[in-house]
C-alpha positions as a Markdown table, in Angstrom:
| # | Residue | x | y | z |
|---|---|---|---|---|
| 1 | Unk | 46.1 | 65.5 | -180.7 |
| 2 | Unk | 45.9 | 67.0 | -177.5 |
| 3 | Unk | 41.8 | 66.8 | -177.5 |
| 4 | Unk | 42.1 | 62.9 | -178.0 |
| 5 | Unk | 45.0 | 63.1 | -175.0 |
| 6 | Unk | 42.3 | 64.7 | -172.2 |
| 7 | Unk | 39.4 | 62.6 | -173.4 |
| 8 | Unk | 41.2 | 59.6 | -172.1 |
| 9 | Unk | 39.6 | 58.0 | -168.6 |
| 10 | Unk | 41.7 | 58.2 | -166.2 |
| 11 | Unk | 40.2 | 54.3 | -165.2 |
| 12 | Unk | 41.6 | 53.9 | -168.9 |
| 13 | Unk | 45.1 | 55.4 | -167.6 |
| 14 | Unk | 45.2 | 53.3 | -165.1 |
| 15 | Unk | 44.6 | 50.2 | -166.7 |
| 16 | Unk | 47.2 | 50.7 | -169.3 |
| 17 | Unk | 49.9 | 51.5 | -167.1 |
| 18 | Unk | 48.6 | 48.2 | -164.9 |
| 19 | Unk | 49.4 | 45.9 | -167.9 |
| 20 | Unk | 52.5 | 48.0 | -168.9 |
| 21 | Unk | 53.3 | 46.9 | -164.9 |
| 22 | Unk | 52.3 | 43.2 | -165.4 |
| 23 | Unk | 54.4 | 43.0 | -168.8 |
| 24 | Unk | 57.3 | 44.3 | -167.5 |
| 25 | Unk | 57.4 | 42.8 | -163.8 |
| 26 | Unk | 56.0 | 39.5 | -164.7 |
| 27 | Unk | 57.2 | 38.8 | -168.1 |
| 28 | Unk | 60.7 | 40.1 | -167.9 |
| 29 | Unk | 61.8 | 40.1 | -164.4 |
| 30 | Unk | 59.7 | 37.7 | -162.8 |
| 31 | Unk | 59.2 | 34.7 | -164.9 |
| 32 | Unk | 63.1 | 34.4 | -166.0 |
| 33 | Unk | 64.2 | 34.7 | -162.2 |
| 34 | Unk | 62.5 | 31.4 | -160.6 |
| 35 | Unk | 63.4 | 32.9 | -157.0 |
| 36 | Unk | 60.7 | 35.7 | -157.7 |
| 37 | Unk | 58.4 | 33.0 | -159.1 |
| 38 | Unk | 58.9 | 30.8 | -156.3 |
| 39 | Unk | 58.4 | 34.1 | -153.6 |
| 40 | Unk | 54.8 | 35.0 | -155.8 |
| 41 | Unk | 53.6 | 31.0 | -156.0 |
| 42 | Unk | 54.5 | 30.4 | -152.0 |
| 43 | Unk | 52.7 | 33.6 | -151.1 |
| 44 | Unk | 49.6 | 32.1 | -153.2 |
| 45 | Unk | 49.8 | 28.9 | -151.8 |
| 46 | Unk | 50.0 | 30.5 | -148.5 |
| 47 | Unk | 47.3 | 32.2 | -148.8 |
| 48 | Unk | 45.0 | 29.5 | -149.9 |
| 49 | Unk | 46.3 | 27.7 | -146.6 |
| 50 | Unk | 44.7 | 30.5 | -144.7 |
| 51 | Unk | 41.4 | 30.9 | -146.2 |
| 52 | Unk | 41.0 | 26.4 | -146.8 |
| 53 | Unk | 41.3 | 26.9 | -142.8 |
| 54 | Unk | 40.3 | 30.1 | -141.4 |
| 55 | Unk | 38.1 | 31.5 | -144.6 |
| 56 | Unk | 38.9 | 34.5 | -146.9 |
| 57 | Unk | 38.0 | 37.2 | -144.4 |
| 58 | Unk | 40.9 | 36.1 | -142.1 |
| 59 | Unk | 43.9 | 36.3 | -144.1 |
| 60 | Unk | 46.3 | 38.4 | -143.5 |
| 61 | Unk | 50.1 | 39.4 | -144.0 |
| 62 | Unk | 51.4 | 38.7 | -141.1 |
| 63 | Unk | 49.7 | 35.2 | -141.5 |
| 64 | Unk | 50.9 | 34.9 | -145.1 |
| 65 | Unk | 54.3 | 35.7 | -143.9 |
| 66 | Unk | 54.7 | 33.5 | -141.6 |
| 67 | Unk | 53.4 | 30.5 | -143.3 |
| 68 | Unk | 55.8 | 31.2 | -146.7 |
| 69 | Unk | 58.8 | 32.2 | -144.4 |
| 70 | Unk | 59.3 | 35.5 | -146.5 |
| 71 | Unk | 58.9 | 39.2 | -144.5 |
| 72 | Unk | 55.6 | 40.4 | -145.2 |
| 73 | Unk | 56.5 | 43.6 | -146.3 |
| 74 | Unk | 58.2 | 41.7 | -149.4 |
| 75 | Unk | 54.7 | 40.9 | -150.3 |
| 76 | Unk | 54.3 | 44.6 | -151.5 |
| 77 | Unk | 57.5 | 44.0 | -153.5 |
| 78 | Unk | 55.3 | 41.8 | -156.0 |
| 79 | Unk | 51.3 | 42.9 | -155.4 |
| 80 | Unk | 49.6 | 46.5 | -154.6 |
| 81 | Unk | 48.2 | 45.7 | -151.9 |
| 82 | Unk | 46.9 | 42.6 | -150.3 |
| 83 | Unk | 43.4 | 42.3 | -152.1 |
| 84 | Unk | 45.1 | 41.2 | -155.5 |
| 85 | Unk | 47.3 | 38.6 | -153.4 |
| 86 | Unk | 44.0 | 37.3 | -152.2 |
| 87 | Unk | 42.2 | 38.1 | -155.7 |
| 88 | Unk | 45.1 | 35.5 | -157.5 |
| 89 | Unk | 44.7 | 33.3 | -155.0 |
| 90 | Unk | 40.9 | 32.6 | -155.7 |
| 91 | Unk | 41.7 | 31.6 | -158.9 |
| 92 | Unk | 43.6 | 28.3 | -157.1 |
| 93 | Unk | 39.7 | 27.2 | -156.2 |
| 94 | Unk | 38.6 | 27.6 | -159.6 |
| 95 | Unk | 39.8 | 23.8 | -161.3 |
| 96 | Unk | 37.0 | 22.0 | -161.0 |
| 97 | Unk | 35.0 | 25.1 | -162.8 |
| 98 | Unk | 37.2 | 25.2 | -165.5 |
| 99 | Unk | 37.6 | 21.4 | -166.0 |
| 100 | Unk | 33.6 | 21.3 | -166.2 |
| 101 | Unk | 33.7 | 24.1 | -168.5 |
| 102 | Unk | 36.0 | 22.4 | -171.0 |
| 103 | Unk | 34.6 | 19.4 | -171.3 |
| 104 | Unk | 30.6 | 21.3 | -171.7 |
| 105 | Unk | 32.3 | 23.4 | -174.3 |
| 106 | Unk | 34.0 | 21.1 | -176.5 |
| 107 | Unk | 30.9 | 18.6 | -176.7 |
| 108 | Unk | 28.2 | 21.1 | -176.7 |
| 109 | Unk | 27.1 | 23.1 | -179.7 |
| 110 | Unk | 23.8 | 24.2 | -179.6 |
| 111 | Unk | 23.7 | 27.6 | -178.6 |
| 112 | Unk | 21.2 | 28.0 | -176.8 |
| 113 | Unk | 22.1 | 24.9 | -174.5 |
| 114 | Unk | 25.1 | 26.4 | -174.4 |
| 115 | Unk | 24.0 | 29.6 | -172.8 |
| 116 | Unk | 22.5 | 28.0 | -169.5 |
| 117 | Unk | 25.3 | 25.1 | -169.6 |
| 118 | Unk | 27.8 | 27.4 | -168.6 |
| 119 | Unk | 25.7 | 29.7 | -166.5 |
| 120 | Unk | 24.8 | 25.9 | -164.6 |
| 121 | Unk | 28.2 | 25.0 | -164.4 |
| 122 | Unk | 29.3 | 28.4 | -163.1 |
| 123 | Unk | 26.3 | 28.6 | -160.4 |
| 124 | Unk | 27.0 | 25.0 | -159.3 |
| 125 | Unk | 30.3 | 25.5 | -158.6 |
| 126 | Unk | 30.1 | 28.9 | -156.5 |
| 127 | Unk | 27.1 | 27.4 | -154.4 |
| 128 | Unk | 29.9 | 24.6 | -153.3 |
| 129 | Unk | 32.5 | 27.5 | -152.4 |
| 130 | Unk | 29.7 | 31.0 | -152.3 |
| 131 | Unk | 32.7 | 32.8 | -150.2 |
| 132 | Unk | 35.4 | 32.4 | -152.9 |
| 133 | Unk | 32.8 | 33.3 | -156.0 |
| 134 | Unk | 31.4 | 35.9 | -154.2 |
| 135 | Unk | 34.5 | 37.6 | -153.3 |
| 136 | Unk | 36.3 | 37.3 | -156.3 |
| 137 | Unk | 32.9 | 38.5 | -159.0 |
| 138 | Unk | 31.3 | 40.2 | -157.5 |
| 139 | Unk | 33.1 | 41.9 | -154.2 |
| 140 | Unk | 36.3 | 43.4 | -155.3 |
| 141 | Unk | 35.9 | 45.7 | -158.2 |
| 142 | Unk | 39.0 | 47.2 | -158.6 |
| 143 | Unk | 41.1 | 44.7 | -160.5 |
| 144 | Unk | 40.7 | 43.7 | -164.4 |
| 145 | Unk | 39.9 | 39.6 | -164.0 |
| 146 | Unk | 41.1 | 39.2 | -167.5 |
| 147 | Unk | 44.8 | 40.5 | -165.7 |
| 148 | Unk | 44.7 | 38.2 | -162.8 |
| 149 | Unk | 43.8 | 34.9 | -164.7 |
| 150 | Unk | 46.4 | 35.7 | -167.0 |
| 151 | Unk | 48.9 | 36.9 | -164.6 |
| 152 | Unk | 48.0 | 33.7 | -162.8 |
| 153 | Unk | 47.8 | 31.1 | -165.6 |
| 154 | Unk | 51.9 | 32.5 | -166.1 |
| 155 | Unk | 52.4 | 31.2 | -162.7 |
| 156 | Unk | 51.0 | 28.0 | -162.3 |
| 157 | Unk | 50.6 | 26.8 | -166.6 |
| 158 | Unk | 49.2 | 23.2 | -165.9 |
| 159 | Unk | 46.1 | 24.7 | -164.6 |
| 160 | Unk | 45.2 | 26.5 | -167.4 |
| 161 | Unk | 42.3 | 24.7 | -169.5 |
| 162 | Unk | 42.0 | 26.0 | -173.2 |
| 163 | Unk | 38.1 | 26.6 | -174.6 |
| 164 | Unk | 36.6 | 27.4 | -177.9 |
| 165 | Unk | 37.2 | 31.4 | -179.1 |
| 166 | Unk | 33.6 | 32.8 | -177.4 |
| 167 | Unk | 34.0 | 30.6 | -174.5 |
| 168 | Unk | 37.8 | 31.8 | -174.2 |
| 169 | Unk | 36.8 | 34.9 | -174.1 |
| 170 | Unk | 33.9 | 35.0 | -171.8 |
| 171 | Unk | 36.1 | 33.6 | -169.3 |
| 172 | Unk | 38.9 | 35.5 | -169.6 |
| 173 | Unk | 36.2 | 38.6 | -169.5 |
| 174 | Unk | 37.2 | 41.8 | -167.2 |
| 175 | Unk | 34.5 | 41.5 | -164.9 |
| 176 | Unk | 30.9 | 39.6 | -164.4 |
| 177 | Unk | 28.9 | 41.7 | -166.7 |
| 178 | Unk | 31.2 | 41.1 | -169.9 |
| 179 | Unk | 32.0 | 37.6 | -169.0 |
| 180 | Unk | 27.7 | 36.9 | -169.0 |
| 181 | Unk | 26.7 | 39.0 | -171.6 |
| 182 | Unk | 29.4 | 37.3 | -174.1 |
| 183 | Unk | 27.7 | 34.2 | -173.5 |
| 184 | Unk | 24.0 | 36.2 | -173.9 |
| 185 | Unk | 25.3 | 37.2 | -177.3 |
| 186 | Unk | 24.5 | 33.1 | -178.0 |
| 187 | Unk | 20.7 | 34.4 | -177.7 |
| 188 | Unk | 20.5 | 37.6 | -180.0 |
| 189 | Unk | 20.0 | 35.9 | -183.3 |
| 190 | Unk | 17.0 | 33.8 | -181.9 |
| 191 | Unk | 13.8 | 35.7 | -183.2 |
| 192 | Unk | 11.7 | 33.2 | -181.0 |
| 193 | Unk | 13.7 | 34.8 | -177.6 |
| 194 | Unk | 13.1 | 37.7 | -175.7 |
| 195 | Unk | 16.6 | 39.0 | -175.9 |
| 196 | Unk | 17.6 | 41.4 | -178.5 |
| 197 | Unk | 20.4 | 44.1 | -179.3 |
| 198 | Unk | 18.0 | 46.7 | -177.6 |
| 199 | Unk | 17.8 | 44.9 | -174.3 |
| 200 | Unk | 20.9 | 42.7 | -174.1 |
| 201 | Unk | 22.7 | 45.2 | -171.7 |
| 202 | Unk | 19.2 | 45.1 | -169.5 |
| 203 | Unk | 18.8 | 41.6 | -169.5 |
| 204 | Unk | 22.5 | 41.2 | -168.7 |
| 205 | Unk | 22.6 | 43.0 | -165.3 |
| 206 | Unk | 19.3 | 41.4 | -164.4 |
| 207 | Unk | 20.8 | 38.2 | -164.8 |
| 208 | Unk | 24.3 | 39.3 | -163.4 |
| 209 | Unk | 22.7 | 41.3 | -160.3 |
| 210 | Unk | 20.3 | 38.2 | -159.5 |
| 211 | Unk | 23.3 | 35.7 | -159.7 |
| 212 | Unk | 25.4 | 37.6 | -157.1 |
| 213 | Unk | 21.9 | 37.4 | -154.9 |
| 214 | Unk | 21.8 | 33.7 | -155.6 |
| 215 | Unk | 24.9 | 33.2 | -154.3 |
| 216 | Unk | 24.7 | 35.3 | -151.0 |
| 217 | Unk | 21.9 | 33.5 | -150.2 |
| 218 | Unk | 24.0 | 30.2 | -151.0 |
| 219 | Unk | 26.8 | 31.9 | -148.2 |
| 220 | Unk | 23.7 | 32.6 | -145.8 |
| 221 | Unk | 22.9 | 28.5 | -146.6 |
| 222 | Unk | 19.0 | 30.4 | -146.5 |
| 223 | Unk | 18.5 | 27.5 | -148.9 |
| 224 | Unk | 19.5 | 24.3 | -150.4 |
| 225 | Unk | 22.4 | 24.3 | -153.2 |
| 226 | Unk | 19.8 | 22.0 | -155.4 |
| 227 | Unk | 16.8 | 24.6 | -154.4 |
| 228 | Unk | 19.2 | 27.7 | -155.3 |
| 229 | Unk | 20.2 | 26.3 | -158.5 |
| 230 | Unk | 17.0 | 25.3 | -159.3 |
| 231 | Unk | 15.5 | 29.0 | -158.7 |
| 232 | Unk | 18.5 | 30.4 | -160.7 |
| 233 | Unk | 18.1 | 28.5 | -164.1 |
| 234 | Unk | 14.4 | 28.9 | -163.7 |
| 235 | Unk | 14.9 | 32.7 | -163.8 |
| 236 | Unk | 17.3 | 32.3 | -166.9 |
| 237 | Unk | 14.5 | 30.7 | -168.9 |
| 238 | Unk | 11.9 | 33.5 | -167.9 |
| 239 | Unk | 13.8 | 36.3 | -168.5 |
| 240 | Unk | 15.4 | 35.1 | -172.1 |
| 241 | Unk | 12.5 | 33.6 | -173.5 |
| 242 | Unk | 14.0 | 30.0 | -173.3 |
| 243 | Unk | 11.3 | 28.5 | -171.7 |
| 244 | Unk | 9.2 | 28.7 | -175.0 |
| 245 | Unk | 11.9 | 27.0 | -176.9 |
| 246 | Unk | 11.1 | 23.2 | -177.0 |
| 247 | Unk | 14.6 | 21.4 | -177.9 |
């Protein structure tokens, strides 16, 4: 028993104790005591004031304080630090993404379609806002995604969008490489691809790594969102074998 004990991770640990936080701040105490809801939906909204009008790299808590009219050290009364204030906040841009997504994924059942669907949807929609993607998939590491869109979903309900079980779940993924390979699983029954259960994890960070490249260069504006987009899909067919499928 004790052998099982010190073969946890300590990123395990850490994670469990993070949701035990979650569940008992947010569930309990904050969403039965509107005042704490209101003081954790103002921050967010302030802070989406200050990146819509300065950008994501100036935010800060003195801004965020004085635009919700709350002392900023009562910000650390609710978040760790300011990163997963800014991390939640993100998640405010993301409504025209999911309202794309759902209505691809409720009319859209080939699989294969399906794959570069979503992965066009998703690229489209960080090319129109690269800083926000970029920050929230790829820069910050340190937070579970699944948390935050859950965490923030609590807080503001009517923006939540509800998708079939592998699409829920690729969304609501912990972090880019398990959102995109739950959606690369669509490929792995297709002898005619070049993805497989040998290579999946490969083909996944190839994809992955050149997505986050595709949308630097979209934050550089090195290159037209059409032209970006265009290179990006392009890639996807090479690399699964897609382009040899003739729908």
């Amino acid at each position: 028993m004790f052998d099982c004990v010190v073969l946890v991770s300590y990123t395990t640990l850490n994670f469990y104790f993070y949701l035990k936080k979650l569940e008992v701040i947010l569930n309990i105490e904050i969403l039965k005591d509107e005042k704490k809801l209101n003081n954790i939906s103002n921050f967010i909204k302030a802070t989406r004031s200050i990146i819509d009008k300065e950008g994501i790299t100036k935010v800060s808590t003195r801004k965020i304080s004085a635009l919700s009219g709350l002392h900023n050290s009562t910000i650390y009364s609710y978040f760790d630090n300011l990163s997963e204030l800014v991390m939640l906040s993100c998640i405010s841009y993301f409504n025209e993404y999911c309202k794309a997504l759902k209505a691809f994924d409720d009319k859209q059942k080939n699989p294969e379609k399906k794959f570069i669907g979503i992965w066009d949807i998703f690229m489209q929609c960080a090319f129109k806002q690269p800083e926000i993607f970029y920050y929230f998939f790829f820069e910050v590491k340190e937070f579970n995604l699944e948390t935050l869109f859950k965490v923030y979903y609590m807080i503001f309900p009517e923006e939540a969008n509800e998708f079939t079980d592998t699409v829920a779940q690729m969304y609501y993924g912990p972090n880019i490489y398990a959102r995109s390979i739950k959606i690369l699983g669509f490929l792995i029954n297709n002898e005619h691809l070049l993805v497989n259960k040998d290579n999946i994890t490969l083909v996944n960070e190839l994809i992955v790594e050149y997505s986050g490249f595709k949308i630097i260069q979209a934050k550089l504006h090195t290159k037209s969102k059409e032209l970006l987009k265009q290179e990006f899909i392009q890639i996807l067919y090479h690399i699964t074998g897609l382009k040899n499928i003739k729908y």
